[in-house]
XYZ file of C-alpha atoms in Angstrom:
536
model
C 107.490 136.639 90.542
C 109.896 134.174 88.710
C 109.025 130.472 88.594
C 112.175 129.030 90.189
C 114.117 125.201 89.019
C 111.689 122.325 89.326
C 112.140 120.621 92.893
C 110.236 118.743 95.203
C 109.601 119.866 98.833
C 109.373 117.926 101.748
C 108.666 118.723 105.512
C 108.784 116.579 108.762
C 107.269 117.185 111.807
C 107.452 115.486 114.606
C 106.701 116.186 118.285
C 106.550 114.611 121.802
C 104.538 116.710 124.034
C 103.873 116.407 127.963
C 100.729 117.111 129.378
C 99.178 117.351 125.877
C 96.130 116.050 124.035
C 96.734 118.162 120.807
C 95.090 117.007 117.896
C 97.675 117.099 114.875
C 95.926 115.252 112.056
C 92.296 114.655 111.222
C 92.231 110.834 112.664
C 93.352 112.363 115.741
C 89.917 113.514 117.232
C 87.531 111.138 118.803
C 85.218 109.384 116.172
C 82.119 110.776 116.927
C 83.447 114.096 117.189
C 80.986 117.222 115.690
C 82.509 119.587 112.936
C 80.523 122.038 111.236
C 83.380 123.641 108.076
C 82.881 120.777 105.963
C 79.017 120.676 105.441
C 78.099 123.865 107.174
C 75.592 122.345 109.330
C 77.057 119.811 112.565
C 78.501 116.577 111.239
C 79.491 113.818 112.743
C 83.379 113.459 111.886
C 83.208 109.777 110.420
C 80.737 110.722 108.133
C 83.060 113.584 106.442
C 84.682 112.605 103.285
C 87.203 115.311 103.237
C 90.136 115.981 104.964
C 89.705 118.303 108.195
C 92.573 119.131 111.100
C 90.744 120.352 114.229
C 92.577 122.477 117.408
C 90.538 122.589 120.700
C 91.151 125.412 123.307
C 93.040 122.601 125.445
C 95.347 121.683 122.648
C 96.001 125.782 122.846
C 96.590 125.739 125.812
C 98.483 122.649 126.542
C 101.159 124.498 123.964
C 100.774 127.633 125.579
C 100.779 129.498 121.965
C 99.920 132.578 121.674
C 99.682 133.524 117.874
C 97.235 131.708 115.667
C 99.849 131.253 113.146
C 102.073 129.064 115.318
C 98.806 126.818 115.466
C 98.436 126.344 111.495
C 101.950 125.185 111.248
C 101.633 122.296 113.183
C 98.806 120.886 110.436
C 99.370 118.624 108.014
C 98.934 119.879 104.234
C 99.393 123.686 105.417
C 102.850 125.697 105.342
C 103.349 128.747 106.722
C 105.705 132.033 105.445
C 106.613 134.924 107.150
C 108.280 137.993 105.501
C 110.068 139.500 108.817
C 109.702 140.140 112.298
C 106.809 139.408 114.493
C 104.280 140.957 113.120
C 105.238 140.828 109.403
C 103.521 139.702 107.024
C 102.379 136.072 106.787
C 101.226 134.174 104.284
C 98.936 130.484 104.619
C 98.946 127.868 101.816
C 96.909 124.511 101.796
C 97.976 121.775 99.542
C 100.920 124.328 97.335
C 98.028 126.927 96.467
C 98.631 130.520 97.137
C 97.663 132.168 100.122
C 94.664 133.514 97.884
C 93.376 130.003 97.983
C 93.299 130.152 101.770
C 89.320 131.153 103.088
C 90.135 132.739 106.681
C 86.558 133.103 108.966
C 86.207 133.976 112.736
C 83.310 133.622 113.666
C 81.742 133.283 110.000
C 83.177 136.541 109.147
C 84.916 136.505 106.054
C 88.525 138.624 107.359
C 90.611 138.654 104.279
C 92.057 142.081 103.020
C 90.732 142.955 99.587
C 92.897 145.760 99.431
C 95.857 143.400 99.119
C 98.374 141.719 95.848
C 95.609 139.231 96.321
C 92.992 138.753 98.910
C 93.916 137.030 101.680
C 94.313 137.663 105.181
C 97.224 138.190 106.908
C 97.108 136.166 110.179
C 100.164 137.659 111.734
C 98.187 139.866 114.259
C 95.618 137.461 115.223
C 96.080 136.130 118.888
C 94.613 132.884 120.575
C 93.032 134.800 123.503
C 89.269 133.979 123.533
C 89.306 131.616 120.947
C 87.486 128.034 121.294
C 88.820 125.750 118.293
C 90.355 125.678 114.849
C 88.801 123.886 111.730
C 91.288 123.223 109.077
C 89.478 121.862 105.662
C 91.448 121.023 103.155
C 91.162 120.496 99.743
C 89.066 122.761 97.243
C 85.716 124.011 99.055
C 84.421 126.356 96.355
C 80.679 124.889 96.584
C 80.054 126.152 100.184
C 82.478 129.112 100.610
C 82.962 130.869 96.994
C 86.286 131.325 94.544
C 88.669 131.892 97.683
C 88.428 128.567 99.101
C 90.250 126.362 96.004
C 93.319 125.346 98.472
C 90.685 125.092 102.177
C 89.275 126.927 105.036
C 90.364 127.642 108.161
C 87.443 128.189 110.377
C 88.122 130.029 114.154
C 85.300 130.179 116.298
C 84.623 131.503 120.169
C 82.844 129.815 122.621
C 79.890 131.023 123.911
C 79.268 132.400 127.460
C 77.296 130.436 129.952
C 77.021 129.785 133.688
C 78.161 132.314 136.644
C 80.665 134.855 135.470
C 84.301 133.455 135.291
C 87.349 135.225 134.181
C 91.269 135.081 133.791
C 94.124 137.358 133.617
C 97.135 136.291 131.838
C 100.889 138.408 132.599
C 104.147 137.221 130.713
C 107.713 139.422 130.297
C 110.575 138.093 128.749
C 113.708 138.879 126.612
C 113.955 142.549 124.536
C 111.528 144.223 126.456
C 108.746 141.948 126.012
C 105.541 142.121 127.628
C 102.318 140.976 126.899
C 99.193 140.177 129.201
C 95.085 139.794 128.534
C 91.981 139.216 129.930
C 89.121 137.152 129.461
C 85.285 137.491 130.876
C 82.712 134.986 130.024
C 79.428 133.778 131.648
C 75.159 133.907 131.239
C 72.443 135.920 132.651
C 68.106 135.275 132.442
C 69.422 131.725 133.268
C 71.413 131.156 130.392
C 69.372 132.760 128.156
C 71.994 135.343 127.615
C 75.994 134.567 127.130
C 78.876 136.686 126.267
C 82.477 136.140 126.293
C 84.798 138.988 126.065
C 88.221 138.647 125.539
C 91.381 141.584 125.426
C 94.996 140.814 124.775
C 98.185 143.492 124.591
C 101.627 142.207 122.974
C 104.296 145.073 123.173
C 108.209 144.082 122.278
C 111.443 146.124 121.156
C 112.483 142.567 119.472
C 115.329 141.609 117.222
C 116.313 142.822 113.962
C 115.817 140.552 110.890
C 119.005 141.258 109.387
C 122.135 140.034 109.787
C 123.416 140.889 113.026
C 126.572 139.884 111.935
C 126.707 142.545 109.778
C 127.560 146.055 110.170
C 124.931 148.809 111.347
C 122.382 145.918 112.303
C 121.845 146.449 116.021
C 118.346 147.898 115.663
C 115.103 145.956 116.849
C 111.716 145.423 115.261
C 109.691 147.301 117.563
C 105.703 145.558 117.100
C 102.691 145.898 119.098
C 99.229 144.276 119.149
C 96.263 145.511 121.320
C 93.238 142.915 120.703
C 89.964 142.876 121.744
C 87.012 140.520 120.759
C 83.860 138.812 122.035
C 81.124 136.674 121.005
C 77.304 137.158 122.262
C 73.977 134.934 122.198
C 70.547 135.923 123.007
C 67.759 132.706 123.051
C 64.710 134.772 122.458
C 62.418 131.835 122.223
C 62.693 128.221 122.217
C 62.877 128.743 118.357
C 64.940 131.776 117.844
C 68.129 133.233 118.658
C 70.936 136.030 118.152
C 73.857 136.389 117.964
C 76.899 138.861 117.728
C 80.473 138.936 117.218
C 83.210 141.516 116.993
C 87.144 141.714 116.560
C 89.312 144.803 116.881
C 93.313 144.789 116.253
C 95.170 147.900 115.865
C 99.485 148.069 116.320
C 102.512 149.371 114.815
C 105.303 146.835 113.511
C 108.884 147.854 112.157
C 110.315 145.889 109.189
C 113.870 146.602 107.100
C 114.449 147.262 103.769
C 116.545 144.314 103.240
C 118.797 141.801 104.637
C 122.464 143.178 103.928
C 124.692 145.383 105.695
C 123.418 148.679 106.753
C 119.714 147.654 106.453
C 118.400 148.387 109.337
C 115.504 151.331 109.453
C 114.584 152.600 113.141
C 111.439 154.280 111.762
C 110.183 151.938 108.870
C 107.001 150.019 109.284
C 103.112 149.858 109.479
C 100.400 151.153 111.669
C 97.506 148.750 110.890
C 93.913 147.944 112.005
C 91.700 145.603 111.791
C 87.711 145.411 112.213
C 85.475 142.629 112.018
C 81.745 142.403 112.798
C 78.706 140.036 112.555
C 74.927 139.667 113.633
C 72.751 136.713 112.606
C 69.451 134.997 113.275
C 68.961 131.118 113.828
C 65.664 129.888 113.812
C 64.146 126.103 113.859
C 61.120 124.693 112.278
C 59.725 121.406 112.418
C 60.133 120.193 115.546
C 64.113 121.313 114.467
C 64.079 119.313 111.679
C 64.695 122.768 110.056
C 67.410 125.509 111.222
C 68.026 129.089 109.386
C 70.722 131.381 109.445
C 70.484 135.104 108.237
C 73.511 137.067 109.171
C 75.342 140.517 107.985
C 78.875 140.643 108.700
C 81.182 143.193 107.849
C 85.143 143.740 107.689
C 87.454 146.444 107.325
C 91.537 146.279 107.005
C 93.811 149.798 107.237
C 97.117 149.919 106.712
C 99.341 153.286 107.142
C 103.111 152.906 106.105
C 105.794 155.334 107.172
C 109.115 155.844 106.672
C 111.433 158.216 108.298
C 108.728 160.073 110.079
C 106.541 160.808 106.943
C 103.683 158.822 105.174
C 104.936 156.278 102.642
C 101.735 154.568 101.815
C 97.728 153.205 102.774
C 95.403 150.716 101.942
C 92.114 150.125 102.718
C 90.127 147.035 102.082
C 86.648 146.938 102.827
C 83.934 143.829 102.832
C 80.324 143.801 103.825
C 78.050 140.279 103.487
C 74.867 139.143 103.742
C 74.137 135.453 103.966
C 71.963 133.110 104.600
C 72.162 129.317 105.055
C 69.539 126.810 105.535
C 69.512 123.068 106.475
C 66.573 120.885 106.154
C 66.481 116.848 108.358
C 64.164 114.566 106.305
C 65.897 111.933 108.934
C 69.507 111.653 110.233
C 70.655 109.777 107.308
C 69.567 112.454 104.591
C 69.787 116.433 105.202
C 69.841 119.068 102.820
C 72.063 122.342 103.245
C 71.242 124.915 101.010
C 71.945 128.981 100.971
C 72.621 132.510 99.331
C 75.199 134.803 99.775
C 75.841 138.634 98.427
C 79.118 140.646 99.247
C 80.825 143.901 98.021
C 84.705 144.146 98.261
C 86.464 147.564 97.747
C 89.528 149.430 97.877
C 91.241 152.764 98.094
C 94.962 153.349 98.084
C 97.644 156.074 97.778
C 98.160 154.831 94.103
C 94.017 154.176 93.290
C 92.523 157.250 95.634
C 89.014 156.560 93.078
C 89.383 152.854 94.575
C 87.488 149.891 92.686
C 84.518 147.704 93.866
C 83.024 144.297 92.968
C 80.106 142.365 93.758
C 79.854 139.256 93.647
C 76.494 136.215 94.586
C 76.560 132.869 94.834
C 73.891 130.327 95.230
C 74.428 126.525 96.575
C 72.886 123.566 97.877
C 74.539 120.236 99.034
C 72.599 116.499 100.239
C 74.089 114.354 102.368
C 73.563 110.516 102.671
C 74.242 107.964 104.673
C 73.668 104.201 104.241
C 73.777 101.457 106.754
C 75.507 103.832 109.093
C 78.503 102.768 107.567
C 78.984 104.902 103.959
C 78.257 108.814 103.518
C 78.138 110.946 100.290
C 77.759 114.320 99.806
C 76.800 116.250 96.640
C 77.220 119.967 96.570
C 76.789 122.752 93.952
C 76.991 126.331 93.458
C 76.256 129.038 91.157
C 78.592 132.593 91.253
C 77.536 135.676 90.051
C 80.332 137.941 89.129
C 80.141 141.700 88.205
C 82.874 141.253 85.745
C 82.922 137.697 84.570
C 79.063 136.635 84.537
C 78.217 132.903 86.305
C 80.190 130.484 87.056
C 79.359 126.815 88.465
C 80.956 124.599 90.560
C 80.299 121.204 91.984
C 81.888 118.518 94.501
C 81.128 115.122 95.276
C 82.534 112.805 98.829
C 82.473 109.748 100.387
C 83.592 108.038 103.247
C 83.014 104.836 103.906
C 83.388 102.998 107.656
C 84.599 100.032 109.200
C 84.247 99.653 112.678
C 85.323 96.273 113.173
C 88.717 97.540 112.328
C 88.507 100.988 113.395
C 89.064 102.104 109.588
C 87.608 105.052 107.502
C 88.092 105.513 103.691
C 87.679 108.632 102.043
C 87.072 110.574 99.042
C 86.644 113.650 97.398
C 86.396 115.665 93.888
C 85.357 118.981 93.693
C 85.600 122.078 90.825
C 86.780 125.494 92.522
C 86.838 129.106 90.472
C 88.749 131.920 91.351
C 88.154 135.404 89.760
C 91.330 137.781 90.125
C 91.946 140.254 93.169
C 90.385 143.519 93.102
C 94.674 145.061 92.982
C 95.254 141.807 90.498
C 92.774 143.795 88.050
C 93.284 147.603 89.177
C 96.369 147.963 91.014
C 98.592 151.124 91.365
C 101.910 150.698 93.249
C 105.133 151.845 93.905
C 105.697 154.012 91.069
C 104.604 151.603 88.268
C 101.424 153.227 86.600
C 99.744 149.699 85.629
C 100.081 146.815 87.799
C 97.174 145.211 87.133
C 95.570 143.842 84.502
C 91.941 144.592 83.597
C 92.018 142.159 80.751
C 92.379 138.461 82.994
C 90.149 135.943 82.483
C 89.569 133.741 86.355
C 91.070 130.538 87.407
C 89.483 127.415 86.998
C 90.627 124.037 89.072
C 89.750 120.602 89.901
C 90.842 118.945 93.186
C 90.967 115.527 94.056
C 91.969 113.816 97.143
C 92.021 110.015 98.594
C 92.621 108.656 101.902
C 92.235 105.986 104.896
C 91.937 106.415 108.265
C 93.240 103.924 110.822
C 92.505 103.070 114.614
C 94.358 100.858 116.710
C 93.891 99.580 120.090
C 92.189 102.993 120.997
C 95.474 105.051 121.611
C 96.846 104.739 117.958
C 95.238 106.574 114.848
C 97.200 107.136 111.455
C 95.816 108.847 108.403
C 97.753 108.828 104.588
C 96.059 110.918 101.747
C 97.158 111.342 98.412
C 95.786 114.990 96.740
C 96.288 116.851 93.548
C 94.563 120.299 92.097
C 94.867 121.114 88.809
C 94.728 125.096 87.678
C 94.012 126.528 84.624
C 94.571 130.116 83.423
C 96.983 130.246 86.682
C 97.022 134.196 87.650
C 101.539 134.899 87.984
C 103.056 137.876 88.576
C 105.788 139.127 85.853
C 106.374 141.545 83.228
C 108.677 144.670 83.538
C 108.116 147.025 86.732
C 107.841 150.437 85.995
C 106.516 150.145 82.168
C 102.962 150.837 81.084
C 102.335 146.897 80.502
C 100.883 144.896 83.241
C 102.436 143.395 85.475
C 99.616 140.432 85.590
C 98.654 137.839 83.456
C 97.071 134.182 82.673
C 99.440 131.429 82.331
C 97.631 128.581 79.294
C 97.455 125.491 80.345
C 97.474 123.184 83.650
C 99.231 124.118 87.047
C 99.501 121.312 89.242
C 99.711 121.041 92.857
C 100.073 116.788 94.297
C 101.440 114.929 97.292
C 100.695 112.763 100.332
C 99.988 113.802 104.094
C 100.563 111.494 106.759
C 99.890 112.065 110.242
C 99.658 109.877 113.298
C 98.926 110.522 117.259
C 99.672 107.853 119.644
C 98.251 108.865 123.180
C 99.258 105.640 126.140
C 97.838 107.567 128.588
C 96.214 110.868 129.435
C 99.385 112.793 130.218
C 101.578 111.680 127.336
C 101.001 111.836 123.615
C 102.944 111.166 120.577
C 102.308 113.156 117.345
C 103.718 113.535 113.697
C 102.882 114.941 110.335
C 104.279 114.516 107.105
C 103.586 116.435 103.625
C 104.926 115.794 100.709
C 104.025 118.539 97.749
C 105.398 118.966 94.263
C 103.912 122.261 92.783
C 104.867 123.129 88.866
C 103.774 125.505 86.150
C 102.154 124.912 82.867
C 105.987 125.275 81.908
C 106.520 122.572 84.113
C 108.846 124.807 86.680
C 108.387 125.460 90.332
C 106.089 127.929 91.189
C 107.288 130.906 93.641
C 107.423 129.885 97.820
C 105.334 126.377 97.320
């Protein structure tokens, strides 16, 4: 796609919510507060140089959302896009990279669709039923999670089942023949020893069309549907060891148009998709738990069947399986060492590559933390990637944050390297007619991120955060050239893309009823060329 003129974009969001505790920034949550994206392993918040967003299960349903993508958009540093209906496709972009640059996990499964332009995952059927908290991490995380992490994560986990067996059922109707319900089962057994939580969810609507209704011949809704199931389950076997399992099912039909004129609509154009997602793992802890392992195999599978006018238009299938494991060793508090090894194969079939392609790819990384006087941490990460077709790659990132508590301020830091190989379709794709798409002959993207920040805390019921970012991209991967021709319609762009702005975010909570919140992003994303790059 066409750069467009050189502008800036800026977006404002405030809101006033009742009965609401929502997190919207990352000074939001309580100091001592325990994420795991950033390091992997459970880290205390204040000790986290980067920038991370977190959503609890209250905060979901305080809002009473129901898609995961209405979530994201209230985060500072993220924008949202969707092509359509609900249902459509979406598309998720931290700090102006592409939605490639977006790492999607649910409960450490790696979801994204290599079968797609480039792979990412499309969170536009993912529902909030069963689902714990949100992790947003910002800012290049290529050392921990691979090439598809230069713009963040955004980490979804379940909770896991304990206690006597509790339940809910959930009923809603509205407005063009909208109905949508779910269910949710979750306890423990051999006193606790065993958990599961189970969760199903059904959205059905007739909807709205996304043309102009104003126009002529644009009566016709876009019909979508969602049935959801997934569940999470632990085993303790010992004091030492235990397993665990999780799953995710999402099959549907959605209707889209051809376009937004007159006489667009199309009562039988659309998808049928599914969507499968699976994991098992093994923790164990040595050492008097000084030392805790992770092996796990995961495995995830995306299908998508158009049709138009009763017949088959067109499929993809994407394909991942992964084997990982990821280690973290306590010489005290103040100094741990996270370390692991990962393998996965992504593959592809589609009406225009039947043969399909394939790619494996390894990566190797370790990362230290340190703290000092309880008041500064640093972190120093690297990681090696084996690719099939580009050989090894390294990366490396470096944070800080530093802690005040006799004025309730935290400054932080961080500089990392990120490396993106092209998309399975980037390199091989078929489409539409054109007989070369892709382009076998790119070279990956290499960046550098850098972002700097403060914290503040005032009075306990006031917290503001401002951070300044920028990535820099070389050999950016654009989409151009002349559809339909033998050329590729892919290639490297010399030189320096760069992504840079501000995010500012504040929460101001009186009491435990009423809260305050707004977020503020700034983001200027240009070409080598020094022109706007496409939707940032």
């Amino acid at each position: 796609m066409r750069s467009q003129k050189t502008q800036a974009f800026a977006c404002l969001l405030i809101s006033t919510t009742i009965l609401n505790t929502q997190v919207l920034a990352d000074e939001a949550v309580t100091r001592d507060e325990v994420v795991v994206t950033a390091t992997r392993t459970p880290t205390d918040i204040s000790r986290i140089g980067s920038s991370i967003s977190v959503v609890t299960r209250t905060d979901i349903e305080n809002q009473q959302t129901r898609f995961v993508i209405d979530i994201l958009q209230t985060t500072p540093g993220l924008s949202v896009s969707q092509y359509g209906a609900r249902g459509t496709d979406s598309h998720v972009r931290i700090r102006g990279m592409g939605t490639e640059g977006t790492l999607a996990l649910i409960d450490g499964i790696e979801v994204s669709d290599p079968s797609r332009s480039q792979t990412a995952f499309d969170f536009s059927q993912l529902l909030t039923g069963g689902i714990d908290r949100v992790e947003v991490l910002r800012g290049s995380q290529s050392v921990l999670y691979g090439g598809q992490a230069v713009g963040g994560v955004v980490n979804i986990m379940s909770k896991r089942g304990s206690g006597d067996l509790s339940g809910s059922v959930a009923l809603e109707a509205g407005r063009y023949s909208t109905f949508q319900g779910g269910i949710n089962l979750m306890g423990g057994a051999l006193e606790d020893r065993f958990g599961y939580n189970i969760d199903v969810q059904y959205v059905d609507t007739d909807g709205f069309s996304a043309a102009d209704s104003n126009l002529p011949g644009n009566s016709e809704g876009e019909k979508y549907n969602n049935l959801s199931a997934g569940g999470r389950l632990d085993f303790s076997a010992s004091e030492n060891v235990d397993f665990k399992g999780a799953f995710r099912y999402a099959e549907g039909t959605l209707n889209f148009d051809a376009c937004g004129g007159p006489f667009c609509d199309d009562s039988d154009r659309g998808d049928d998709y599914k969507q499968y997602s699976g994991r098992i793992s093994s923790e164990f802890r040595l050492f008097d738990d000084r030392f805790t392992g992770e092996i796990g195999a995961a495995y995830a599978r995306n299908e998508r069947d158009g049709f138009d006018n009763g017949a088959p238009s067109y499929y993809y299938v994407g394909e991942r399986q992964k084997y990982d494991f990821v280690g973290s060793f306590a010489i005290n508090p103040d100094n741990i060492l996270v370390f692991g090894a990962e393998a996965k194969k992504e593959e592809y079939v589609s009406d225009g590559t039947p043969l399909g392609a394939s790619i494996w790819t390894k990566g190797y990384f370790a990362l230290y933390q340190l703290t000092v006087f309880d008041a500064l941490s640093l972190s120093f990460g690297a990681r090696i990637e084996d690719h099939d077709n580009f050989g090894t790659f390294d990366t490396y990132r470096v944070t800080a944050a530093y802690n005040i508590d006799e004025t309730g301020t935290k400054l932080k830091g961080s500089y990392s390297t990120g490396f993106r190989a092209p998309s399975l379709f980037e390199l091989y794709g078929i489409c539409c007619g054109d007989p070369m798409l892709g382009n076998a002959n790119l070279e990956p993207e290499k960046s550098k991120s850098l972002d700097i920040g403060f914290e503040q805390s005032l009075f306990d019921s006031f917290r503001f955060e401002l951070t300044y970012f920028r990535i820099e991209t070389d050999n950016k991967i654009v989409y151009g050239g002349a559809f339909g021709t033998p050329d590729p319609n892919y290639f490297n762009v010399a030189g320096k893309s760069k992504s840079e702005g501000i995010e500012a975010g504040f929460v101001w909570q009186p009491t435990d009823y009423f809260s305050v919140n707004a977020a503020y992003t700034y983001n200027t994303v240009k070409s080598a060329a020094g022109t706007r790059l496409t939707y940032r």
